[in-house]
């Protein structure tokens, strides 16, 4: 029996496996894959896109999704992460978790005999990166050679995207103020994956020649107390029509959402001709289904595990 595959960061998939997951995402679901079983999803933080996409993906694969929110599951308060992993390993075929501390995911995975999927941690958001890559691949017909410019806070979404871009042969540029650059731990993780971050503090210079401009909130979940100081410092990196006009004519704007409209991006940018934020959001469903299919079949869809 092959070892269980987990998905905690985007480089848990090889470049070829990312292509396979993107291809699976474009195929109709196998409604027998999870028949008679299902998946458990644990959320320590709010979610709209992720919860909807993983619940629907489970259902499309013939399974039943069980969502446990906050204190309902009480990771490490009501029960240890390890004991929860042992519980779910005997009841469901896949576990997903959205947590603050990335180490909780690692502990779940270490104790689980079914795949554990990162649904966002403070460090990484790789299931988002799959949708981002899917949207880009459809938009440009390729991923290799694209120039992806992330503008704003170098956060969890940016870390996974930086590694993902490296894996598919795209270049990743970050533009923002030094206080909100990648922390050393994240840079170490990015470098450990073989990836590199080009830094261009000037947003106008950064977006020149960009194929993709990507932004995310200036204050992630759990950082709401820092909102005003972050707004003050990050406002020169707001994505608006003027900034997008400095990029290539066919530039695409992506945002993982939810957006704090008027902060990291203006309405006119988010709703303008370059924006692909809604196809990107909808790709979350298809790529969740593709990822689950891959993990549940050991990368061999059609072969019953
Ligand atoms: N992009 C994303 O993960 O959205 P949610 O927080 O709504 O799940
Ligand atoms: N960086 C954001 C992403 C939300 C999907 C956060 O962690 O809150």
CSV table of C-alpha atoms and ligand atoms in Angstrom, one decimal:
chain,number,residue,atom,x,y,z
A,1,UNK,CA,0.0,0.0,0.0
A,2,UNK,CA,1.4,3.4,-1.0
A,3,UNK,CA,1.9,5.9,1.9
A,4,UNK,CA,-0.9,8.4,2.5
A,5,UNK,CA,-0.4,11.7,0.7
A,6,UNK,CA,-1.0,15.0,2.6
A,7,UNK,CA,-1.3,18.5,1.1
A,8,UNK,CA,0.0,21.1,3.6
A,9,UNK,CA,2.0,23.3,1.2
A,10,UNK,CA,1.9,23.5,-2.6
A,11,UNK,CA,5.2,21.6,-3.0
A,12,UNK,CA,3.7,18.5,-1.5
A,13,UNK,CA,2.8,18.1,-5.2
A,14,UNK,CA,5.6,17.8,-7.9
A,15,UNK,CA,5.3,20.0,-11.0
A,16,UNK,CA,3.9,17.1,-13.0
A,17,UNK,CA,1.4,16.3,-10.2
A,18,UNK,CA,0.2,19.9,-10.2
A,19,UNK,CA,-0.5,19.6,-13.9
A,20,UNK,CA,-2.4,16.3,-13.2
A,21,UNK,CA,-4.5,18.0,-10.5
A,22,UNK,CA,-5.3,20.9,-12.9
A,23,UNK,CA,-6.3,18.4,-15.6
A,24,UNK,CA,-8.4,16.4,-13.2
A,25,UNK,CA,-10.1,19.7,-12.1
A,26,UNK,CA,-11.3,20.2,-15.7
A,27,UNK,CA,-12.9,16.7,-15.9
A,28,UNK,CA,-16.3,15.6,-14.7
A,29,UNK,CA,-16.3,14.2,-11.2
A,30,UNK,CA,-16.3,10.4,-10.4
A,31,UNK,CA,-19.4,10.2,-8.2
A,32,UNK,CA,-18.4,6.8,-6.8
A,33,UNK,CA,-15.1,7.9,-5.4
A,34,UNK,CA,-16.5,8.8,-1.9
A,35,UNK,CA,-19.7,6.8,-2.0
A,36,UNK,CA,-20.7,5.7,1.4
A,37,UNK,CA,-18.1,7.8,3.1
A,38,UNK,CA,-17.1,11.4,3.2
A,39,UNK,CA,-14.7,14.0,4.5
A,40,UNK,CA,-14.3,16.1,7.7
A,41,UNK,CA,-13.4,19.8,7.6
A,42,UNK,CA,-12.3,21.7,10.7
A,43,UNK,CA,-12.4,25.5,10.7
A,44,UNK,CA,-10.7,27.6,13.3
A,45,UNK,CA,-11.4,30.7,11.2
A,46,UNK,CA,-14.3,31.9,9.0
A,47,UNK,CA,-14.6,30.9,5.4
A,48,UNK,CA,-16.9,31.3,2.4
A,49,UNK,CA,-15.1,30.1,-0.7
A,50,UNK,CA,-13.1,27.3,0.9
A,51,UNK,CA,-15.9,25.8,2.9
A,52,UNK,CA,-18.3,25.9,0.0
A,53,UNK,CA,-15.8,24.5,-2.4
A,54,UNK,CA,-14.7,21.6,-0.2
A,55,UNK,CA,-18.2,20.7,0.8
A,56,UNK,CA,-19.5,20.7,-2.8
A,57,UNK,CA,-16.4,18.8,-4.1
A,58,UNK,CA,-17.0,16.1,-1.5
A,59,UNK,CA,-20.6,15.9,-2.5
A,60,UNK,CA,-19.7,15.8,-6.3
A,61,UNK,CA,-17.5,12.8,-5.5
A,62,UNK,CA,-20.4,11.0,-3.9
A,63,UNK,CA,-19.4,11.6,-0.3
A,64,UNK,CA,-20.9,13.5,2.7
A,65,UNK,CA,-19.0,16.5,4.0
A,66,UNK,CA,-18.9,17.1,7.8
A,67,UNK,CA,-17.9,20.6,8.9
A,68,UNK,CA,-16.9,21.4,12.4
A,69,UNK,CA,-16.4,25.1,13.3
A,70,UNK,CA,-14.3,26.7,16.1
A,71,UNK,CA,-15.2,25.5,19.5
A,72,UNK,CA,-17.3,22.7,18.1
A,73,UNK,CA,-14.1,20.8,17.4
A,74,UNK,CA,-11.8,22.6,19.9
A,75,UNK,CA,-8.5,21.5,18.5
A,76,UNK,CA,-6.1,21.1,21.5
A,77,UNK,CA,-8.7,22.5,23.9
A,78,UNK,CA,-11.4,19.8,23.8
A,79,UNK,CA,-9.2,17.1,22.3
A,80,UNK,CA,-5.6,17.0,20.9
A,81,UNK,CA,-5.0,17.3,17.2
A,82,UNK,CA,-3.5,13.8,17.3
A,83,UNK,CA,-6.6,12.3,18.8
A,84,UNK,CA,-8.9,14.1,16.3
A,85,UNK,CA,-6.7,12.7,13.5
A,86,UNK,CA,-7.1,9.2,14.9
A,87,UNK,CA,-10.9,9.6,15.2
A,88,UNK,CA,-11.4,10.9,11.7
A,89,UNK,CA,-9.0,8.3,10.2
A,90,UNK,CA,-11.6,5.6,11.1
A,91,UNK,CA,-14.6,7.6,9.9
A,92,UNK,CA,-13.9,9.6,6.8
A,93,UNK,CA,-11.6,9.3,3.8
A,94,UNK,CA,-10.1,12.8,3.9
A,95,UNK,CA,-9.6,15.6,6.5
A,96,UNK,CA,-9.2,19.3,5.8
A,97,UNK,CA,-8.4,22.0,8.4
A,98,UNK,CA,-8.2,25.8,8.5
A,99,UNK,CA,-6.0,26.7,11.4
A,100,UNK,CA,-4.0,29.5,12.9
A,101,UNK,CA,-0.8,27.5,13.7
A,102,UNK,CA,0.6,25.6,10.7
A,103,UNK,CA,2.2,23.1,13.2
A,104,UNK,CA,-1.4,21.9,14.1
A,105,UNK,CA,-1.7,20.7,10.5
A,106,UNK,CA,1.6,18.9,10.7
A,107,UNK,CA,0.5,17.2,13.9
A,108,UNK,CA,-2.8,16.2,12.3
A,109,UNK,CA,-1.0,14.8,9.3
A,110,UNK,CA,1.5,12.9,11.4
A,111,UNK,CA,-1.3,11.0,13.3
A,112,UNK,CA,-3.7,10.6,10.3
A,113,UNK,CA,-4.0,7.5,8.0
A,114,UNK,CA,-6.1,9.5,5.6
A,115,UNK,CA,-5.0,12.6,3.6
A,116,UNK,CA,-4.9,15.9,5.5
A,117,UNK,CA,-5.4,19.0,3.4
A,118,UNK,CA,-4.4,22.6,4.4
A,119,UNK,CA,-7.5,24.8,4.1
A,120,UNK,CA,-5.3,27.8,5.1
A,121,UNK,CA,-2.9,28.4,8.0
A,122,UNK,CA,-1.1,31.5,9.1
A,123,UNK,CA,1.8,30.3,7.0
A,124,UNK,CA,0.3,28.9,3.8
A,125,UNK,CA,-2.8,28.6,1.5
A,126,UNK,CA,-1.9,26.0,-1.1
A,127,UNK,CA,-5.4,25.0,-2.0
A,128,UNK,CA,-5.9,28.6,-3.1
A,129,UNK,CA,-2.7,28.4,-5.2
A,130,UNK,CA,-4.1,25.5,-7.2
A,131,UNK,CA,-7.1,27.7,-8.2
A,132,UNK,CA,-4.8,30.6,-9.0
A,133,UNK,CA,-2.7,28.4,-11.3
A,134,UNK,CA,-5.8,27.0,-12.9
A,135,UNK,CA,-7.1,30.5,-13.7
A,136,UNK,CA,-3.7,31.6,-15.0
A,137,UNK,CA,-3.3,28.5,-17.2
A,138,UNK,CA,-6.8,29.0,-18.7
A,139,UNK,CA,-6.2,32.7,-19.2
A,140,UNK,CA,-2.7,32.4,-20.9
A,141,UNK,CA,-2.8,28.9,-22.2
A,142,UNK,CA,0.5,28.2,-20.3
A,143,UNK,CA,2.1,28.8,-16.9
A,144,UNK,CA,5.8,28.6,-17.8
A,145,UNK,CA,7.4,32.0,-18.3
A,146,UNK,CA,4.6,34.1,-16.8
A,147,UNK,CA,5.6,37.0,-14.6
A,148,UNK,CA,3.4,37.1,-11.5
A,149,UNK,CA,3.6,40.2,-9.3
A,150,UNK,CA,2.2,40.1,-5.8
A,151,UNK,CA,1.5,43.6,-4.5
A,152,UNK,CA,1.0,44.2,-0.7
A,153,UNK,CA,1.5,42.1,2.4
A,154,UNK,CA,3.8,39.1,1.9
A,155,UNK,CA,1.4,36.8,3.6
A,156,UNK,CA,0.2,33.1,3.6
A,157,UNK,CA,-1.3,33.4,0.2
A,158,UNK,CA,1.8,35.0,-1.2
A,159,UNK,CA,4.1,32.3,0.3
A,160,UNK,CA,2.2,29.5,-1.4
A,161,UNK,CA,1.9,31.4,-4.6
A,162,UNK,CA,5.7,32.1,-4.7
A,163,UNK,CA,6.4,28.4,-4.3
A,164,UNK,CA,3.7,27.4,-6.8
A,165,UNK,CA,5.1,29.8,-9.4
A,166,UNK,CA,8.5,28.3,-9.1
A,167,UNK,CA,7.1,24.8,-9.6
A,168,UNK,CA,5.4,25.7,-12.8
A,169,UNK,CA,8.2,27.8,-14.2
A,170,UNK,CA,6.6,31.2,-13.6
A,171,UNK,CA,8.6,34.1,-12.0
A,172,UNK,CA,7.3,35.6,-8.8
A,173,UNK,CA,7.9,39.3,-7.8
A,174,UNK,CA,6.9,40.9,-4.6
A,175,UNK,CA,6.3,44.6,-4.1
A,176,UNK,CA,5.5,46.1,-0.7
A,177,UNK,CA,7.0,47.9,2.3
A,178,UNK,CA,9.9,46.2,4.1
A,179,UNK,CA,7.9,45.8,7.3
A,180,UNK,CA,5.5,43.5,5.5
A,181,UNK,CA,8.1,41.5,3.5
A,182,UNK,CA,8.2,37.7,4.0
A,183,UNK,CA,9.4,36.8,7.5
A,184,UNK,CA,12.7,34.9,7.6
A,185,UNK,CA,10.9,31.6,8.4
A,186,UNK,CA,8.8,31.9,5.2
A,187,UNK,CA,11.8,32.9,3.1
A,188,UNK,CA,13.6,29.9,4.4
A,189,UNK,CA,10.6,27.7,3.4
A,190,UNK,CA,10.4,29.3,0.0
A,191,UNK,CA,14.2,28.8,-0.6
A,192,UNK,CA,13.9,25.2,0.7
A,193,UNK,CA,11.4,24.6,-2.1
A,194,UNK,CA,14.0,25.9,-4.6
A,195,UNK,CA,12.0,29.0,-5.2
A,196,UNK,CA,13.1,32.6,-5.3
A,197,UNK,CA,11.4,35.9,-4.6
A,198,UNK,CA,12.3,39.0,-6.7
A,199,UNK,CA,11.8,42.1,-4.7
A,200,UNK,CA,10.8,45.4,-6.3
A,201,UNK,CA,9.6,47.9,-3.7
A,202,UNK,CA,8.3,50.4,-6.3
A,203,UNK,CA,4.9,49.1,-7.4
A,204,UNK,CA,5.0,50.9,-10.7
A,205,UNK,CA,8.3,49.3,-11.6
A,206,UNK,CA,7.1,46.0,-10.3
A,207,UNK,CA,4.0,45.7,-12.5
A,208,UNK,CA,5.8,46.7,-15.7
A,209,UNK,CA,5.8,43.6,-17.9
A,210,UNK,CA,3.5,41.8,-15.4
A,211,UNK,CA,1.3,39.1,-16.8
A,212,UNK,CA,-0.5,38.8,-13.5
A,213,UNK,CA,-1.0,41.3,-10.7
A,214,UNK,CA,-2.1,39.6,-7.5
A,215,UNK,CA,-3.1,41.2,-4.3
A,216,UNK,CA,-4.7,40.1,-1.0
A,217,UNK,CA,-5.9,41.8,2.2
A,218,UNK,CA,-3.4,44.0,4.1
A,219,UNK,CA,-4.6,42.4,7.4
A,220,UNK,CA,-5.2,38.7,7.5
A,221,UNK,CA,-7.6,36.9,9.8
A,222,UNK,CA,-6.2,37.3,13.3
A,223,UNK,CA,-4.4,40.6,12.4
A,224,UNK,CA,-7.5,42.9,12.6
A,225,UNK,CA,-6.0,44.8,15.6
A,226,UNK,CA,-3.2,46.0,13.2
A,227,UNK,CA,-5.6,47.2,10.6
A,228,UNK,CA,-5.0,51.0,10.9
A,229,UNK,CA,-1.2,50.8,11.1
A,230,UNK,CA,-1.2,48.4,8.1
A,231,UNK,CA,-3.5,50.7,6.1
A,232,UNK,CA,-1.2,53.6,6.8
A,233,UNK,CA,1.9,51.8,5.7
A,234,UNK,CA,0.6,49.8,2.8
A,235,UNK,CA,-1.6,52.4,1.1
A,236,UNK,CA,1.1,53.2,-1.6
A,237,UNK,CA,0.7,49.6,-2.7
A,238,UNK,CA,-3.1,49.8,-3.4
A,239,UNK,CA,-4.0,48.3,-6.7
A,240,UNK,CA,-6.0,50.7,-8.7
A,241,UNK,CA,-6.7,51.5,-12.4
A,242,UNK,CA,-3.7,53.7,-12.6
A,243,UNK,CA,-1.3,51.0,-11.4
A,244,UNK,CA,-2.9,48.4,-13.7
A,245,UNK,CA,-2.5,50.8,-16.6
A,246,UNK,CA,1.3,50.6,-16.1
A,247,UNK,CA,1.3,46.9,-16.7
A,248,UNK,CA,0.9,45.0,-20.0
A,249,UNK,CA,-2.3,45.6,-22.0
A,250,UNK,CA,-3.4,42.0,-21.4
A,251,UNK,CA,-2.5,42.0,-17.6
A,252,UNK,CA,-4.8,40.0,-15.4
A,253,UNK,CA,-5.7,41.0,-11.8
A,254,UNK,CA,-6.2,38.2,-9.3
A,255,UNK,CA,-7.2,38.3,-5.6
A,256,UNK,CA,-8.0,35.3,-3.5
A,257,UNK,CA,-10.8,37.1,-1.8
A,258,UNK,CA,-12.4,38.2,0.5
A,259,UNK,CA,-11.4,41.7,-0.6
A,260,UNK,CA,-11.4,44.7,1.6
A,261,UNK,CA,-12.5,47.0,-1.2
A,262,UNK,CA,-10.8,50.4,-1.1
A,263,UNK,CA,-7.8,49.1,0.9
A,264,UNK,CA,-5.6,46.7,-1.1
A,265,UNK,CA,-7.6,47.2,-4.3
A,266,UNK,CA,-10.2,49.7,-5.5
A,267,UNK,CA,-13.6,48.8,-6.9
A,268,UNK,CA,-12.6,50.0,-10.3
A,269,UNK,CA,-9.7,47.6,-10.3
A,270,UNK,CA,-11.6,44.6,-8.9
A,271,UNK,CA,-14.6,45.2,-11.2
A,272,UNK,CA,-12.6,46.4,-14.2
A,273,UNK,CA,-11.6,44.7,-17.4
A,274,UNK,CA,-8.4,43.1,-16.1
A,275,UNK,CA,-10.1,41.4,-13.2
A,276,UNK,CA,-10.5,37.7,-13.2
A,277,UNK,CA,-11.4,37.4,-9.5
A,278,UNK,CA,-14.8,35.6,-10.1
A,279,UNK,CA,-13.5,32.9,-12.4
A,280,UNK,CA,-10.6,32.5,-9.9
A,281,UNK,CA,-13.1,32.1,-7.0
A,282,UNK,CA,-15.2,29.6,-9.0
A,283,UNK,CA,-12.0,27.7,-9.8
A,284,UNK,CA,-11.8,26.9,-6.1
A,285,UNK,CA,-14.6,24.3,-6.5
A,286,UNK,CA,-13.0,22.6,-9.5
A,287,UNK,CA,-9.5,22.5,-8.1
A,288,UNK,CA,-10.7,21.2,-4.7
A,289,UNK,CA,-12.4,18.4,-6.6
A,290,UNK,CA,-9.3,17.7,-8.7
A,291,UNK,CA,-7.1,17.7,-5.6
A,292,UNK,CA,-9.3,15.3,-3.6
A,293,UNK,CA,-9.5,13.0,-6.7
A,294,UNK,CA,-5.8,13.0,-6.9
A,295,UNK,CA,-5.2,12.4,-3.2
A,296,UNK,CA,-7.9,9.7,-2.9
A,297,UNK,CA,-6.6,7.7,-5.9
A,298,UNK,CA,-2.9,8.1,-5.3
A,299,UNK,CA,-2.7,10.2,-8.5
A,300,UNK,CA,-4.3,7.3,-10.5
A,301,UNK,CA,-7.9,8.3,-11.1
A,302,UNK,CA,-9.9,5.4,-12.4
A,303,UNK,CA,-8.0,3.1,-10.1
A,304,UNK,CA,-10.1,2.3,-7.0
A,305,UNK,CA,-7.8,2.7,-4.0
B,1,LIG,N1,-9.9,32.6,-0.5
B,1,LIG,C1,-10.4,32.0,0.5
B,1,LIG,O1,-9.8,31.0,1.1
B,1,LIG,O2,-11.7,32.5,0.9
B,1,LIG,P1,-12.5,32.1,2.2
B,1,LIG,O3,-11.7,32.6,3.3
B,1,LIG,O4,-13.8,32.7,2.0
B,1,LIG,O5,-12.5,30.6,2.3
B,2,LIG,N1,-4.5,36.2,3.8
B,2,LIG,C1,-5.9,36.0,4.1
B,2,LIG,C2,-6.4,35.0,3.2
B,2,LIG,C3,-7.9,34.7,3.3
B,2,LIG,C4,-8.4,33.7,2.4
B,2,LIG,C5,-6.0,35.5,5.6
B,2,LIG,O1,-5.2,34.7,6.0
B,2,LIG,O2,-7.0,36.0,6.2
